[in-house]
PDB file of C-alpha atoms in Angstrom:
ATOM      1  CA  UNK A 268      -0.099   0.001  -0.033  1.00 82.00           C
ATOM      2  CA  UNK A 269       1.570   3.418  -0.993  1.00 92.00           C
ATOM      3  CA  UNK A 270       1.255   6.589   0.944  1.00 96.00           C
ATOM      4  CA  UNK A 271       0.990  10.147  -0.508  1.00 98.00           C
ATOM      5  CA  UNK A 272       2.130  13.150   1.589  1.00 98.00           C
ATOM      6  CA  UNK A 273       1.207  16.807   1.073  1.00 98.00           C
ATOM      7  CA  UNK A 274       4.678  18.650   1.558  1.00 97.00           C
ATOM      8  CA  UNK A 275       2.903  21.913   2.026  1.00 96.00           C
ATOM      9  CA  UNK A 276       1.896  20.557   5.366  1.00 97.00           C
ATOM     10  CA  UNK A 277       4.816  20.735   7.728  1.00 96.00           C
ATOM     11  CA  UNK A 278       3.883  17.596   9.601  1.00 97.00           C
ATOM     12  CA  UNK A 279       3.270  15.620   6.417  1.00 98.00           C
ATOM     13  CA  UNK A 280       6.506  16.878   4.977  1.00 97.00           C
ATOM     14  CA  UNK A 281       8.632  15.648   7.860  1.00 97.00           C
ATOM     15  CA  UNK A 282       6.830  12.295   7.749  1.00 98.00           C
ATOM     16  CA  UNK A 283       6.953  11.902   4.128  1.00 98.00           C
ATOM     17  CA  UNK A 284      10.518  12.831   3.840  1.00 98.00           C
ATOM     18  CA  UNK A 285      11.389  10.298   6.617  1.00 98.00           C
ATOM     19  CA  UNK A 286       9.232   7.502   4.915  1.00 98.00           C
ATOM     20  CA  UNK A 287      10.819   8.277   1.450  1.00 98.00           C
ATOM     21  CA  UNK A 288      14.468   7.920   2.845  1.00 98.00           C
ATOM     22  CA  UNK A 289      13.246   4.523   4.580  1.00 98.00           C
ATOM     23  CA  UNK A 290      11.741   3.374   1.421  1.00 98.00           C
ATOM     24  CA  UNK A 291      14.745   4.189  -0.831  1.00 98.00           C
ATOM     25  CA  UNK A 292      16.878   2.314   2.003  1.00 98.00           C
ATOM     26  CA  UNK A 293      14.982  -0.910   1.715  1.00 97.00           C
ATOM     27  CA  UNK A 294      14.993  -0.858  -2.104  1.00 98.00           C
ATOM     28  CA  UNK A 295      11.358   0.518  -2.641  1.00 98.00           C
ATOM     29  CA  UNK A 296      10.309   3.206  -5.229  1.00 98.00           C
ATOM     30  CA  UNK A 297       9.397   6.809  -4.433  1.00 98.00           C
ATOM     31  CA  UNK A 298       7.864   9.466  -6.483  1.00 98.00           C
ATOM     32  CA  UNK A 299       9.529  12.999  -5.914  1.00 98.00           C
ATOM     33  CA  UNK A 300       9.146  16.518  -7.245  1.00 98.00           C
ATOM     34  CA  UNK A 301      11.854  18.005  -9.382  1.00 97.00           C
ATOM     35  CA  UNK A 302      11.848  21.386 -11.224  1.00 96.00           C
ATOM     36  CA  UNK A 303      11.054  19.743 -14.658  1.00 96.00           C
ATOM     37  CA  UNK A 304       8.479  16.908 -13.878  1.00 97.00           C
ATOM     38  CA  UNK A 305       7.859  14.476 -11.218  1.00 98.00           C
ATOM     39  CA  UNK A 306      10.309  11.500 -10.984  1.00 98.00           C
ATOM     40  CA  UNK A 307      10.089   7.852  -9.967  1.00 98.00           C
ATOM     41  CA  UNK A 308      13.164   7.306  -8.116  1.00 98.00           C
ATOM     42  CA  UNK A 309      15.202   4.270  -6.454  1.00 98.00           C
ATOM     43  CA  UNK A 310      18.632   3.748  -4.872  1.00 98.00           C
ATOM     44  CA  UNK A 311      21.092   4.033  -7.823  1.00 98.00           C
ATOM     45  CA  UNK A 312      23.293   1.357  -6.301  1.00 97.00           C
ATOM     46  CA  UNK A 313      20.443  -1.097  -5.710  1.00 97.00           C
ATOM     47  CA  UNK A 314      20.169  -3.085  -8.841  1.00 97.00           C
ATOM     48  CA  UNK A 315      16.961  -4.954  -7.714  1.00 97.00           C
ATOM     49  CA  UNK A 316      15.438  -1.568  -7.043  1.00 98.00           C
ATOM     50  CA  UNK A 317      16.442  -0.161 -10.397  1.00 97.00           C
ATOM     51  CA  UNK A 318      14.803  -3.169 -11.960  1.00 97.00           C
ATOM     52  CA  UNK A 319      11.684  -2.387 -10.214  1.00 97.00           C
ATOM     53  CA  UNK A 320      11.844   1.172 -11.359  1.00 98.00           C
ATOM     54  CA  UNK A 321      12.129   0.052 -15.035  1.00 97.00           C
ATOM     55  CA  UNK A 322       9.291  -2.637 -14.583  1.00 97.00           C
ATOM     56  CA  UNK A 323       6.934  -0.089 -12.992  1.00 97.00           C
ATOM     57  CA  UNK A 324       7.352   2.081 -16.040  1.00 97.00           C
ATOM     58  CA  UNK A 325       7.222  -0.714 -18.534  1.00 96.00           C
ATOM     59  CA  UNK A 326      10.762  -0.356 -19.725  1.00 94.00           C
ATOM     60  CA  UNK A 327      13.546  -2.756 -20.173  1.00 93.00           C
ATOM     61  CA  UNK A 328      17.186  -2.691 -19.471  1.00 94.00           C
ATOM     62  CA  UNK A 329      17.936  -0.870 -22.851  1.00 94.00           C
ATOM     63  CA  UNK A 330      16.406   2.289 -21.447  1.00 94.00           C
ATOM     64  CA  UNK A 331      18.505   2.870 -18.255  1.00 96.00           C
ATOM     65  CA  UNK A 332      17.435   5.703 -16.001  1.00 97.00           C
ATOM     66  CA  UNK A 333      19.380   8.906 -15.320  1.00 97.00           C
ATOM     67  CA  UNK A 334      20.906   9.528 -11.882  1.00 98.00           C
ATOM     68  CA  UNK A 335      19.961  12.586  -9.940  1.00 98.00           C
ATOM     69  CA  UNK A 336      22.862  14.043  -7.702  1.00 98.00           C
ATOM     70  CA  UNK A 337      22.819  16.764  -5.005  1.00 98.00           C
ATOM     71  CA  UNK A 338      25.839  18.554  -6.599  1.00 96.00           C
ATOM     72  CA  UNK A 339      29.128  18.668  -8.626  1.00 95.00           C
ATOM     73  CA  UNK A 340      31.070  16.737  -6.061  1.00 96.00           C
ATOM     74  CA  UNK A 341      28.686  13.666  -6.322  1.00 96.00           C
ATOM     75  CA  UNK A 342      28.886  13.928 -10.108  1.00 97.00           C
ATOM     76  CA  UNK A 343      32.580  13.589 -10.024  1.00 96.00           C
ATOM     77  CA  UNK A 344      32.479  10.486  -7.948  1.00 97.00           C
ATOM     78  CA  UNK A 345      30.220   8.825 -10.544  1.00 98.00           C
ATOM     79  CA  UNK A 346      31.936   9.792 -13.890  1.00 97.00           C
ATOM     80  CA  UNK A 347      35.358   8.913 -15.265  1.00 96.00           C
ATOM     81  CA  UNK A 348      36.275  12.584 -16.102  1.00 96.00           C
ATOM     82  CA  UNK A 349      34.735  15.903 -16.175  1.00 97.00           C
ATOM     83  CA  UNK A 350      35.951  17.893 -19.075  1.00 96.00           C
ATOM     84  CA  UNK A 351      36.197  21.603 -19.043  1.00 97.00           C
ATOM     85  CA  UNK A 352      33.284  22.136 -21.342  1.00 97.00           C
ATOM     86  CA  UNK A 353      31.093  19.948 -19.082  1.00 98.00           C
ATOM     87  CA  UNK A 354      32.330  22.002 -16.139  1.00 97.00           C
ATOM     88  CA  UNK A 355      31.054  25.094 -17.821  1.00 98.00           C
ATOM     89  CA  UNK A 356      27.719  23.504 -18.617  1.00 98.00           C
ATOM     90  CA  UNK A 357      27.409  22.526 -14.896  1.00 98.00           C
ATOM     91  CA  UNK A 358      28.396  26.055 -13.861  1.00 98.00           C
ATOM     92  CA  UNK A 359      25.712  27.544 -16.308  1.00 98.00           C
ATOM     93  CA  UNK A 360      22.833  25.353 -15.847  1.00 98.00           C
ATOM     94  CA  UNK A 361      22.964  23.285 -12.529  1.00 98.00           C
ATOM     95  CA  UNK A 362      20.951  23.050 -10.599  1.00 98.00           C
ATOM     96  CA  UNK A 363      18.309  22.902 -13.488  1.00 97.00           C
ATOM     97  CA  UNK A 364      17.076  21.091 -16.530  1.00 97.00           C
ATOM     98  CA  UNK A 365      20.085  19.726 -17.951  1.00 98.00           C
ATOM     99  CA  UNK A 366      21.068  16.084 -17.971  1.00 98.00           C
ATOM    100  CA  UNK A 367      24.639  15.205 -19.148  1.00 98.00           C
ATOM    101  CA  UNK A 368      25.713  11.896 -20.329  1.00 98.00           C
ATOM    102  CA  UNK A 369      29.410  10.959 -19.530  1.00 98.00           C
ATOM    103  CA  UNK A 370      31.543   7.814 -19.242  1.00 97.00           C
ATOM    104  CA  UNK A 371      30.960   6.375 -15.872  1.00 97.00           C
ATOM    105  CA  UNK A 372      33.475   5.690 -13.139  1.00 96.00           C
ATOM    106  CA  UNK A 373      34.664   2.224 -13.959  1.00 93.00           C
ATOM    107  CA  UNK A 374      35.248   1.324 -10.325  1.00 93.00           C
ATOM    108  CA  UNK A 375      31.672   1.588  -9.291  1.00 92.00           C
ATOM    109  CA  UNK A 376      29.633  -1.458  -8.460  1.00 89.00           C
ATOM    110  CA  UNK A 377      26.154  -0.643  -9.902  1.00 93.00           C
ATOM    111  CA  UNK A 378      23.562  -1.929 -12.443  1.00 95.00           C
ATOM    112  CA  UNK A 379      21.431   0.723 -14.037  1.00 96.00           C
ATOM    113  CA  UNK A 380      20.834  -1.355 -17.145  1.00 94.00           C
ATOM    114  CA  UNK A 381      22.494  -1.404 -20.584  1.00 95.00           C
ATOM    115  CA  UNK A 382      24.478   1.820 -20.137  1.00 94.00           C
ATOM    116  CA  UNK A 383      27.421   0.870 -22.291  1.00 93.00           C
ATOM    117  CA  UNK A 384      29.686   2.241 -19.737  1.00 95.00           C
ATOM    118  CA  UNK A 385      27.909   5.737 -19.464  1.00 97.00           C
ATOM    119  CA  UNK A 386      25.808   7.495 -16.877  1.00 98.00           C
ATOM    120  CA  UNK A 387      23.387  10.356 -17.394  1.00 98.00           C
ATOM    121  CA  UNK A 388      23.502  12.858 -14.398  1.00 98.00           C
ATOM    122  CA  UNK A 389      21.496  15.778 -13.371  1.00 98.00           C
ATOM    123  CA  UNK A 390      21.215  18.176 -10.391  1.00 98.00           C
ATOM    124  CA  UNK A 391      17.698  19.186  -9.973  1.00 97.00           C
ATOM    125  CA  UNK A 392      16.574  22.803  -9.130  1.00 97.00           C
ATOM    126  CA  UNK A 393      14.067  21.712  -6.374  1.00 97.00           C
ATOM    127  CA  UNK A 394      14.690  21.999  -2.622  1.00 96.00           C
ATOM    128  CA  UNK A 395      12.859  18.763  -1.596  1.00 97.00           C
ATOM    129  CA  UNK A 396      14.679  16.848  -4.223  1.00 98.00           C
ATOM    130  CA  UNK A 397      18.076  18.120  -3.159  1.00 98.00           C
ATOM    131  CA  UNK A 398      17.437  17.589   0.455  1.00 98.00           C
ATOM    132  CA  UNK A 399      16.343  14.087  -0.056  1.00 98.00           C
ATOM    133  CA  UNK A 400      19.519  13.576  -2.311  1.00 98.00           C
ATOM    134  CA  UNK A 401      21.804  14.771   0.360  1.00 97.00           C
ATOM    135  CA  UNK A 402      20.296  12.210   2.679  1.00 97.00           C
ATOM    136  CA  UNK A 403      20.038   9.135   0.391  1.00 97.00           C
ATOM    137  CA  UNK A 404      23.008   9.734  -2.010  1.00 97.00           C
ATOM    138  CA  UNK A 405      22.292   9.302  -5.735  1.00 98.00           C
ATOM    139  CA  UNK A 406      19.076   8.236  -6.987  1.00 98.00           C
ATOM    140  CA  UNK A 407      18.118   6.528 -10.223  1.00 98.00           C
ATOM    141  CA  UNK A 408      15.327   8.823 -11.384  1.00 98.00           C
ATOM    142  CA  UNK A 409      13.037   8.639 -14.468  1.00 97.00           C
ATOM    143  CA  UNK A 410       9.984  10.564 -15.219  1.00 96.00           C
ATOM    144  CA  UNK A 411       6.939   9.358 -13.162  1.00 97.00           C
ATOM    145  CA  UNK A 412       4.796   7.933 -15.884  1.00 97.00           C
ATOM    146  CA  UNK A 413       4.093   4.680 -17.719  1.00 97.00           C
ATOM    147  CA  UNK A 414       6.190   4.520 -20.970  1.00 94.00           C
ATOM    148  CA  UNK A 415       4.297   5.960 -23.775  1.00 93.00           C
ATOM    149  CA  UNK A 416       2.218   8.306 -21.538  1.00 96.00           C
ATOM    150  CA  UNK A 417       2.895  12.000 -20.659  1.00 94.00           C
ATOM    151  CA  UNK A 418       5.355  12.610 -17.980  1.00 95.00           C
ATOM    152  CA  UNK A 419       3.490  13.386 -14.471  1.00 97.00           C
ATOM    153  CA  UNK A 420       3.406  17.117 -13.421  1.00 97.00           C
ATOM    154  CA  UNK A 421       1.594  16.353 -10.225  1.00 97.00           C
ATOM    155  CA  UNK A 422       1.916  13.641  -7.617  1.00 98.00           C
ATOM    156  CA  UNK A 423      -1.702  12.582  -8.314  1.00 97.00           C
ATOM    157  CA  UNK A 424      -0.786  12.152 -12.078  1.00 97.00           C
ATOM    158  CA  UNK A 425       1.979   9.930 -11.195  1.00 98.00           C
ATOM    159  CA  UNK A 426      -0.182   7.891  -8.462  1.00 98.00           C
ATOM    160  CA  UNK A 427      -2.907   7.304 -11.253  1.00 97.00           C
ATOM    161  CA  UNK A 428      -0.413   5.629 -13.494  1.00 98.00           C
ATOM    162  CA  UNK A 429       1.959   4.006 -11.245  1.00 98.00           C
ATOM    163  CA  UNK A 430      -0.275   2.955  -8.142  1.00 97.00           C
ATOM    164  CA  UNK A 431       1.110   0.734  -5.616  1.00 97.00           C
ATOM    165  CA  UNK A 432       4.292  -0.034  -7.311  1.00 98.00           C
ATOM    166  CA  UNK A 433       5.509   3.012  -5.679  1.00 98.00           C
ATOM    167  CA  UNK A 434       5.780   3.160  -1.886  1.00 98.00           C
ATOM    168  CA  UNK A 435       5.888   6.966  -1.176  1.00 98.00           C
ATOM    169  CA  UNK A 436       4.514   9.827  -3.191  1.00 98.00           C
ATOM    170  CA  UNK A 437       5.824  13.351  -2.199  1.00 98.00           C
ATOM    171  CA  UNK A 438       3.322  15.800  -3.279  1.00 98.00           C
ATOM    172  CA  UNK A 439       4.846  19.326  -3.800  1.00 97.00           C
ATOM    173  CA  UNK A 440       2.062  20.838  -6.044  1.00 97.00           C
ATOM    174  CA  UNK A 441       2.301  21.174  -9.914  1.00 96.00           C
ATOM    175  CA  UNK A 442       5.779  20.932 -11.460  1.00 95.00           C
ATOM    176  CA  UNK A 443       7.584  24.280 -11.752  1.00 86.00           C
ATOM    177  CA  UNK A 444       8.052  23.953 -15.553  1.00 90.00           C
ATOM    178  CA  UNK A 445       6.471  20.761 -16.634  1.00 93.00           C
ATOM    179  CA  UNK A 446       9.248  20.567 -19.263  1.00 95.00           C
ATOM    180  CA  UNK A 447      11.500  17.464 -19.242  1.00 94.00           C
ATOM    181  CA  UNK A 448      15.317  18.290 -19.130  1.00 97.00           C
ATOM    182  CA  UNK A 449      17.461  18.545 -21.992  1.00 98.00           C
ATOM    183  CA  UNK A 450      19.844  15.620 -22.341  1.00 98.00           C
ATOM    184  CA  UNK A 451      23.326  15.931 -23.975  1.00 98.00           C
ATOM    185  CA  UNK A 452      25.839  13.331 -24.738  1.00 98.00           C
ATOM    186  CA  UNK A 453      29.341  14.464 -23.848  1.00 98.00           C
ATOM    187  CA  UNK A 454      31.104  11.137 -23.817  1.00 97.00           C
ATOM    188  CA  UNK A 455      33.312  12.003 -26.944  1.00 96.00           C
ATOM    189  CA  UNK A 456      34.950  14.778 -24.937  1.00 97.00           C
ATOM    190  CA  UNK A 457      36.535  12.038 -22.913  1.00 95.00           C
ATOM    191  CA  UNK A 458      39.299  10.614 -24.931  1.00 85.00           C
ATOM    192  CA  UNK A 459      37.286  10.892 -28.255  1.00 78.00           C
ATOM    193  CA  UNK A 460      38.983  11.588 -31.709  1.00 82.00           C
ATOM    194  CA  UNK A 461      36.130  13.911 -32.595  1.00 91.00           C
ATOM    195  CA  UNK A 462      34.952  15.707 -29.546  1.00 95.00           C
ATOM    196  CA  UNK A 463      31.325  16.853 -29.925  1.00 97.00           C
ATOM    197  CA  UNK A 464      28.409  17.429 -27.542  1.00 98.00           C
ATOM    198  CA  UNK A 465      25.312  15.865 -29.060  1.00 97.00           C
ATOM    199  CA  UNK A 466      21.608  16.809 -28.069  1.00 98.00           C
ATOM    200  CA  UNK A 467      19.815  13.597 -27.353  1.00 97.00           C
ATOM    201  CA  UNK A 468      16.595  15.280 -26.322  1.00 96.00           C
ATOM    202  CA  UNK A 469      15.532  18.824 -26.533  1.00 96.00           C
ATOM    203  CA  UNK A 470      13.791  20.088 -23.334  1.00 96.00           C
ATOM    204  CA  UNK A 471      14.194  22.787 -20.749  1.00 96.00           C
ATOM    205  CA  UNK A 472      17.448  24.203 -22.111  1.00 97.00           C
ATOM    206  CA  UNK A 473      17.565  25.381 -25.678  1.00 97.00           C
ATOM    207  CA  UNK A 474      20.341  24.620 -28.182  1.00 97.00           C
ATOM    208  CA  UNK A 475      20.961  28.446 -28.424  1.00 97.00           C
ATOM    209  CA  UNK A 476      21.719  28.582 -24.549  1.00 98.00           C
ATOM    210  CA  UNK A 477      23.944  25.537 -24.856  1.00 98.00           C
ATOM    211  CA  UNK A 478      25.895  27.022 -27.732  1.00 98.00           C
ATOM    212  CA  UNK A 479      26.501  30.272 -25.732  1.00 98.00           C
ATOM    213  CA  UNK A 480      28.407  28.045 -23.253  1.00 98.00           C
ATOM    214  CA  UNK A 481      30.289  25.519 -25.289  1.00 98.00           C
ATOM    215  CA  UNK A 482      30.392  27.193 -28.824  1.00 97.00           C
ATOM    216  CA  UNK A 483      31.396  24.953 -31.704  1.00 95.00           C
ATOM    217  CA  UNK A 484      31.716  22.028 -29.513  1.00 97.00           C
ATOM    218  CA  UNK A 485      27.929  21.508 -29.790  1.00 98.00           C
ATOM    219  CA  UNK A 486      26.745  19.700 -32.857  1.00 97.00           C
ATOM    220  CA  UNK A 487      25.189  21.743 -35.614  1.00 94.00           C
ATOM    221  CA  UNK A 488      21.488  22.418 -35.441  1.00 91.00           C
ATOM    222  CA  UNK A 489      19.358  19.925 -37.416  1.00 87.00           C
ATOM    223  CA  UNK A 490      18.511  20.942 -40.804  1.00 75.00           C
ATOM    224  CA  UNK A 491      15.202  22.668 -41.294  1.00 57.00           C
ATOM    225  CA  UNK A 492      13.101  20.375 -43.540  1.00 49.00           C
ATOM    226  CA  UNK A 493      10.813  23.205 -44.370  1.00 49.00           C
ATOM    227  CA  UNK A 494      13.530  25.300 -45.842  1.00 46.00           C
TER     228      UNK A 494
END
């Protein structure tokens, strides 16, 4: 049986945060607010919990979840290297709606799915999410929805889709933007012969803003078919 907590109520907030931490600790799933959309989360270092997350969404291992972190220091522990251009992106857009894919730290013992040696990391701009991440450590987090359906922008949206597969729902009202994060692939900046930053998903951070920070390292804009 899952529980939903209204985080605008101080008593429910304290109870909800405690139960969310406990749920993560025992390998259960939680739904948490972020600055983009609501996310379904699990302990990133618990392979069984990550498997439950993928199953709850109706996904397979070929679609591994990103990892939310509380800050740059945690990111450094998860990735093999932080190139200068990625440093600039982090400085400009974290916390916020930018997910960055990099080669993962090879010494880590985790299983997020078929990542091919990479990890997608983001620091969300939401105080509750950051507080939780400080206490739990990195969380594997994907949008709180069934695959093929719209991402949840309220905890009630998420509960309607995910039901009792999630132990704890933290309700912090409607998502601040409702726009999913932009995902960029910066893996070729680490030892690649042709370094380039590719946009895997356009979202909260536009290409123009990215190019202002990294210049020609960003891939060319897609051709306009209507031209």
